[in-house]
Tab-separated table of C-alpha atoms in Angstrom:
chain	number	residue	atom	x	y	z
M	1	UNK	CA	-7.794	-16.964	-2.813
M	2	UNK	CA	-11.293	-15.953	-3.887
M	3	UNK	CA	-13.722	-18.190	-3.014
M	4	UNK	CA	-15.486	-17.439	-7.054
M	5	UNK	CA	-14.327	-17.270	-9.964
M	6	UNK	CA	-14.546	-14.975	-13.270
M	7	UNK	CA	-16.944	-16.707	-14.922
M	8	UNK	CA	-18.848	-16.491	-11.602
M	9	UNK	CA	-18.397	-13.133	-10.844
M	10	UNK	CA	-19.296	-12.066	-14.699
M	11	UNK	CA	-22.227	-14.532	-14.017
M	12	UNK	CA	-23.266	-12.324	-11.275
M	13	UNK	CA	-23.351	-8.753	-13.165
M	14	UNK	CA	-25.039	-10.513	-15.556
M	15	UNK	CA	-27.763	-11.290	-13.632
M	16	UNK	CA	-27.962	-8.399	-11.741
M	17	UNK	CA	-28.108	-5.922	-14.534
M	18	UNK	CA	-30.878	-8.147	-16.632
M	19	UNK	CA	-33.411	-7.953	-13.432
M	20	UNK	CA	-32.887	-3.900	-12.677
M	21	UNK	CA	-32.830	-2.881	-16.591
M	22	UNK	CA	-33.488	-0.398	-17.175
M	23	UNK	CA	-32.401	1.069	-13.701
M	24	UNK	CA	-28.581	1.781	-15.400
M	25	UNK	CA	-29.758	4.691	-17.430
M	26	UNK	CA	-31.546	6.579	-14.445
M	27	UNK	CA	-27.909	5.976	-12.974
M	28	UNK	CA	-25.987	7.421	-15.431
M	29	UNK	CA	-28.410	9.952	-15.889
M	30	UNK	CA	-28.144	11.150	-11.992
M	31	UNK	CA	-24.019	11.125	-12.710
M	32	UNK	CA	-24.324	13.270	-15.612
M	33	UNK	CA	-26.436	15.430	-13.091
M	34	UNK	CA	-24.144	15.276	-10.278
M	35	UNK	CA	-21.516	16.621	-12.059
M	36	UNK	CA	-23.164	19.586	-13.262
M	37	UNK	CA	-24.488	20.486	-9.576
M	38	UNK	CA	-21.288	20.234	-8.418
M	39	UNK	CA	-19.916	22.566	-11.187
M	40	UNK	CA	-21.964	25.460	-9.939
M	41	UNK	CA	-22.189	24.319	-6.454
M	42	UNK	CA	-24.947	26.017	-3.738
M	43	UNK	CA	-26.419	24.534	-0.587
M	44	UNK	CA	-29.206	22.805	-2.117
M	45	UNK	CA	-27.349	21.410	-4.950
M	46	UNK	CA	-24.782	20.054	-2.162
M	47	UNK	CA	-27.291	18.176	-0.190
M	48	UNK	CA	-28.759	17.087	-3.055
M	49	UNK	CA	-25.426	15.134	-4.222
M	50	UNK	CA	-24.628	13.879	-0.833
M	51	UNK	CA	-27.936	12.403	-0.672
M	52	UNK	CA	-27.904	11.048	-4.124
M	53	UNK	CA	-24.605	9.374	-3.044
M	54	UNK	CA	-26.291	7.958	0.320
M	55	UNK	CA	-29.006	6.707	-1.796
M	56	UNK	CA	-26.665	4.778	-4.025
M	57	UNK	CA	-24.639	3.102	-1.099
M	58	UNK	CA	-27.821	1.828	0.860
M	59	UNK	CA	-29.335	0.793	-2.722
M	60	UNK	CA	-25.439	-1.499	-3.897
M	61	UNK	CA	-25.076	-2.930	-0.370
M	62	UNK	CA	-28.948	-4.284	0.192
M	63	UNK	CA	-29.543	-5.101	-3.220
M	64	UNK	CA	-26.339	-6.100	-5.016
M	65	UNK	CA	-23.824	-7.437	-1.955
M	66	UNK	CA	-27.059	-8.919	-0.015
M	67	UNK	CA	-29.528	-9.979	-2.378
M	68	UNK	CA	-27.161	-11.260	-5.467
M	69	UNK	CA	-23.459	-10.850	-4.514
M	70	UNK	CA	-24.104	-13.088	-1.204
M	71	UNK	CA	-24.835	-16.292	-4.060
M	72	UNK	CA	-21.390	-16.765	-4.883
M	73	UNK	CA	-19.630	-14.359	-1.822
M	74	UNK	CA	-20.950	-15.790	1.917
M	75	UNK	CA	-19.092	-11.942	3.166
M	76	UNK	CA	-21.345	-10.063	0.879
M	77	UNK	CA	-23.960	-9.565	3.647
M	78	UNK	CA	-21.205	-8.118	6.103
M	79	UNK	CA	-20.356	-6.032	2.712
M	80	UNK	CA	-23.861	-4.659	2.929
M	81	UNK	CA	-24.309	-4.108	6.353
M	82	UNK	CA	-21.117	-1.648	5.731
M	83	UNK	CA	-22.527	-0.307	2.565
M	84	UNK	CA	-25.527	0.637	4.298
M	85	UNK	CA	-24.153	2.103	7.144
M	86	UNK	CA	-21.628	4.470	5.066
M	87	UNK	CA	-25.105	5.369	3.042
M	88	UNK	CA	-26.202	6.185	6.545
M	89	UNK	CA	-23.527	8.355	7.602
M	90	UNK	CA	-23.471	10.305	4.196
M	91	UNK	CA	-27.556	10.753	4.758
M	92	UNK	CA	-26.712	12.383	8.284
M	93	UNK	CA	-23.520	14.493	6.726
M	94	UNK	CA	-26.111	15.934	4.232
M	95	UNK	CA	-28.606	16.758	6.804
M	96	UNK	CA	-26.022	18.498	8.623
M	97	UNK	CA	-24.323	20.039	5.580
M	98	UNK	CA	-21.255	18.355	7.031
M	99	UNK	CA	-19.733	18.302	3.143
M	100	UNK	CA	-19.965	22.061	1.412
M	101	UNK	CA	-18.598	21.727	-2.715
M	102	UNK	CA	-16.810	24.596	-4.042
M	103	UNK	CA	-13.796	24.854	-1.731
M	104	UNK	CA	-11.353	22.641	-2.826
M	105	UNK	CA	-8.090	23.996	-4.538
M	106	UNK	CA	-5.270	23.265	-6.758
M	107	UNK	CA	-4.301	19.120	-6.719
M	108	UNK	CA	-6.776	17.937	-4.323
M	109	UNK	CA	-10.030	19.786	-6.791
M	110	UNK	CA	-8.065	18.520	-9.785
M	111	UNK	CA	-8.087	14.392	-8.383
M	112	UNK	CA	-11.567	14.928	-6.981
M	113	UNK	CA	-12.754	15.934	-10.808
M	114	UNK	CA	-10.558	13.161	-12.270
M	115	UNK	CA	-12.008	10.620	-10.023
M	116	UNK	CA	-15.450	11.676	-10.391
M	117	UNK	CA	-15.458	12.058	-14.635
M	118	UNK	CA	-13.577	8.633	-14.447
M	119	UNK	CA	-16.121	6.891	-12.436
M	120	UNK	CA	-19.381	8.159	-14.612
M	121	UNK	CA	-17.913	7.990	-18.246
M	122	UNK	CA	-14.589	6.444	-18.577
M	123	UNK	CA	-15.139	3.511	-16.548
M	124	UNK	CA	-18.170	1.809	-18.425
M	125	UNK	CA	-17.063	3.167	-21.638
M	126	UNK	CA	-13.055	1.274	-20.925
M	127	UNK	CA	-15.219	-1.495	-20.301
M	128	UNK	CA	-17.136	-1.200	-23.938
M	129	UNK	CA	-13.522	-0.493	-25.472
M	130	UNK	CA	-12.061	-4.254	-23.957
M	131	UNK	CA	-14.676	-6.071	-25.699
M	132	UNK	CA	-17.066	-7.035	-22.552
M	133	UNK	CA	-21.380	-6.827	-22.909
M	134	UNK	CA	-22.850	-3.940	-21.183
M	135	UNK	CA	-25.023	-6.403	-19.437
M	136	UNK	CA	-21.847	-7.689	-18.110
M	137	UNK	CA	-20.215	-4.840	-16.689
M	138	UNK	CA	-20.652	-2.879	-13.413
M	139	UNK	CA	-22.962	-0.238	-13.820
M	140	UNK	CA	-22.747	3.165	-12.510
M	141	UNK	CA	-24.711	3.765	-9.486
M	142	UNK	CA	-25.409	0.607	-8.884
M	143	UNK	CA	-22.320	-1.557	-8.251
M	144	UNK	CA	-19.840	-1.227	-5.261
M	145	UNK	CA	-16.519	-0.191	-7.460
M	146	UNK	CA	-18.418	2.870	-9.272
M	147	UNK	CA	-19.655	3.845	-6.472
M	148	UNK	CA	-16.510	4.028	-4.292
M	149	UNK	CA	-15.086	6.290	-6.806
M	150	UNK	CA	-17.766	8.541	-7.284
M	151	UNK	CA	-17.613	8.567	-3.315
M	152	UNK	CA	-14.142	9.838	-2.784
M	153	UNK	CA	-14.071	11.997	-5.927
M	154	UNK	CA	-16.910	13.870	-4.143
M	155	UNK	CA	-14.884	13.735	-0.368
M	156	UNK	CA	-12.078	15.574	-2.200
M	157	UNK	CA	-13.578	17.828	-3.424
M	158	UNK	CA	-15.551	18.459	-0.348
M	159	UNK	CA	-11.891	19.795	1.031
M	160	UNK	CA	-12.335	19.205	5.110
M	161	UNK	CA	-14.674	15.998	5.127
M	162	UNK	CA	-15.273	14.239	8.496
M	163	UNK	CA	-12.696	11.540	8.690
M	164	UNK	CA	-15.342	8.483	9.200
M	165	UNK	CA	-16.645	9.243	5.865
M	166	UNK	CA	-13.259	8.530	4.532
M	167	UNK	CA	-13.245	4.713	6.340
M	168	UNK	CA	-15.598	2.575	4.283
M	169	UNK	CA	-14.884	3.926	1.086
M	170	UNK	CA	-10.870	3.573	0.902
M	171	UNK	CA	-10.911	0.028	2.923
M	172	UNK	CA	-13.620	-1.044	-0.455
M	173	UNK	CA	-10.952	0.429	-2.532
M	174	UNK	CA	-8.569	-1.999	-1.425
M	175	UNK	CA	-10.938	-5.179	-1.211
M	176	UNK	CA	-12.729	-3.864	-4.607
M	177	UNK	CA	-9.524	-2.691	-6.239
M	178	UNK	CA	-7.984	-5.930	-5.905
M	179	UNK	CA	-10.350	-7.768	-9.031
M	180	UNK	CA	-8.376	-5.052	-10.959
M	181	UNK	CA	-5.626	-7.683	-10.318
M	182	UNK	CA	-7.377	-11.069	-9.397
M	183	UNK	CA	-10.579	-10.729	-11.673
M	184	UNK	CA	-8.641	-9.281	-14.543
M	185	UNK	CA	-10.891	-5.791	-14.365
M	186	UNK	CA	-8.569	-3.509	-15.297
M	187	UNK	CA	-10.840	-0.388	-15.126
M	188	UNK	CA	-10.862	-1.157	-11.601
M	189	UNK	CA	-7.231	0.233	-11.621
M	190	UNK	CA	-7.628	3.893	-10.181
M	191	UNK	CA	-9.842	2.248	-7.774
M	192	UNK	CA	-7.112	0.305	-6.286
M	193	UNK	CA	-4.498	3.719	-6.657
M	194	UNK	CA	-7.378	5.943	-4.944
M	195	UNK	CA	-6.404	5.345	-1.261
M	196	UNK	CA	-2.447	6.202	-2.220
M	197	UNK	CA	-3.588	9.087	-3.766
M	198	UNK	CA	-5.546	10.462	-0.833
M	199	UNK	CA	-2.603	9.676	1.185
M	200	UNK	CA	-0.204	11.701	-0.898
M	201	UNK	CA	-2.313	14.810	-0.923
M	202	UNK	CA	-3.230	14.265	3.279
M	203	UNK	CA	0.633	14.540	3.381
M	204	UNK	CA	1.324	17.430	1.089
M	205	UNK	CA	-1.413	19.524	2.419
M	206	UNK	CA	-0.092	19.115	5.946
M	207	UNK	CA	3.427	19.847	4.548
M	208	UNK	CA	1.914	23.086	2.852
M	209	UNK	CA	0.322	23.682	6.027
M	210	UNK	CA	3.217	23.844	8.098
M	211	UNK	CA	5.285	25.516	6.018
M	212	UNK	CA	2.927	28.583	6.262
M	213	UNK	CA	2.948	28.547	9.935
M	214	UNK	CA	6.664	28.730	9.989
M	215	UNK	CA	7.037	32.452	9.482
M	216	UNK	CA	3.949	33.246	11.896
M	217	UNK	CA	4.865	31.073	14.604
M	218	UNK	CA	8.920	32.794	14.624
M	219	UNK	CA	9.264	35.207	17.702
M	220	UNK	CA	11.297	38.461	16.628
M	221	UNK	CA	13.958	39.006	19.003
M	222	UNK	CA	14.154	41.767	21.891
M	223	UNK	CA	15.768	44.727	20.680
M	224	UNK	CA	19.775	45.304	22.522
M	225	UNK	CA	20.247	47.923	24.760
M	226	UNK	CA	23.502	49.696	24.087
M	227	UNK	CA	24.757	48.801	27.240
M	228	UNK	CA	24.562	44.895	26.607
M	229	UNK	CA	25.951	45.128	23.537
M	230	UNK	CA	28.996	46.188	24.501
M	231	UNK	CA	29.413	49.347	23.040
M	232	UNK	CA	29.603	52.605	24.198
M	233	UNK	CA	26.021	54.405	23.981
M	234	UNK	CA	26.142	57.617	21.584
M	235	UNK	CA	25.263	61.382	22.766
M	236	UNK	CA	21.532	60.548	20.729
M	237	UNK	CA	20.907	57.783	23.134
M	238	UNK	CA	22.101	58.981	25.920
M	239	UNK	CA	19.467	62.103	25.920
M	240	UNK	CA	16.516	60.156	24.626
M	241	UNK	CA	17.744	57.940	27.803
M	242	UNK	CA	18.046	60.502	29.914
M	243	UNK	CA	14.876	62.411	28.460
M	244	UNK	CA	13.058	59.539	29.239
M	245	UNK	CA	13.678	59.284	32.657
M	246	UNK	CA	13.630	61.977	33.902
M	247	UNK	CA	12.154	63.225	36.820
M	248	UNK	CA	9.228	66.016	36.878
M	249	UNK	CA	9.665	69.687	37.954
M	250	UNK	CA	7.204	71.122	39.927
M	251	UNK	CA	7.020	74.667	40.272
M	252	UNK	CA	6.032	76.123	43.607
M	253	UNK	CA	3.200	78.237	44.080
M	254	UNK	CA	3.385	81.642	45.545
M	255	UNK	CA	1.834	81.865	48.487
């Protein structure tokens, strides 16, 4: 049971987005640009997106969860503190160049891009389509659900992420996802899929990976002897046998 309701939590974005207008546009301005830095991805271009991303969980969990969530959510401030801390962690992965872009393949590339064009135009504009105010919907950038999204789009395609990047965003996915259901937000929908997702592909890329060390990892087997095989050597291999060990001659000297 949530301890708000719709109207409340409407009530909220409402507010939220009224006070930082016109903050939304820089937002979605900074998504457009993400995208296109990680289409021609370089070093620079890398760290810039991580730290875009870090910038964007520090600003949701101090501003939104602690400063307007926390009126109708008393957990909102334990919200931020995590918020924060994953903006944190993705500030030190980009000063490490812990995520590199441009390496992911085949399904996991293909649900990083989905994730990550879903999150910066589909998801406001679904929201436009069901009727609800701009003012009243979450805004890219700037709200915990969009953010989440844009956050493991950019993990998957990062290919071999650190793990404890991974935490914060999937367990929001499951506490954020769930308004999809109990807030009637049905954008939120591939929010609340994202974490089965990431599962499926963990599991098929270990599959994949196995399966390739198979054929490496088999041991050829010794090669018979005639003589254990039970059949009688031929003339061949009896005098490359032979030849092969046979003694030395030496020839004496004269004296």
């Amino acid at each position: 049971m949530l301890p708000f309701t719709h109207q409340q939590f409407v009530f909220v974005f409402a507010l939220y987005n009224g006070v930082i207008w016109p903050l939304q546009w820089l937002a979605q301005a900074m998504g457009v640009g993400m995208l296109v830095l990680l289409a021609w991805p370089s070093p620079l271009r890398d760290r810039m997106n991580v730290l875009a991303l870090a910038a964007m969980w520090i600003w949701t969990g101090l501003v939104y969860h602690v400063a307007f969530f926390s009126l109708i959510n008393p957990a909102s401030t334990l919200f931020g503190a995590a918020f924060a801390l994953e903006g944190l962690l993705l500030a030190e992965a980009a000063w490490h160049r812990r995520l590199v872009f441009g390496r992911a393949k085949g399904l996991r590339r293909a649900l990083g891009w989905a994730l990550l064009i879903y999150s910066v135009a589909l998801y406001p504009a679904l929201g436009l389509l069901l009727g609800e105010r701009a003012l009243d919907l979450p805004a890219f950038g700037l709200t915990p659900c969009p953010v989440a999204l844009t956050t493991l789009g950019l993990l998957m395609l990062a290919g071999s992420a650190p793990v404890w990047l991974y935490v914060i965003p999937v367990a929001w996915a499951l506490i954020g996802g769930s308004a999809a259901v109990l807030l009637h937000m049905p954008q939120d929908w591939p929010l609340l899929l994202a974490p089965l997702l990431l599962v499926v592909l963990v599991l098929r890329e270990r599959l994949q990976r196995r399966s390739a060390a198979s054929p490496a990892c088999s041991v050829a087997p010794p090669p018979v002897r005639p003589e254990a095989s039970g059949r009688p050597a031929s003339s061949g291999e009896r005098s490359s046998a032979g030849r092969g060990h046979r003694r030395p001659r030496w020839k004496a000297g004269r004296r």
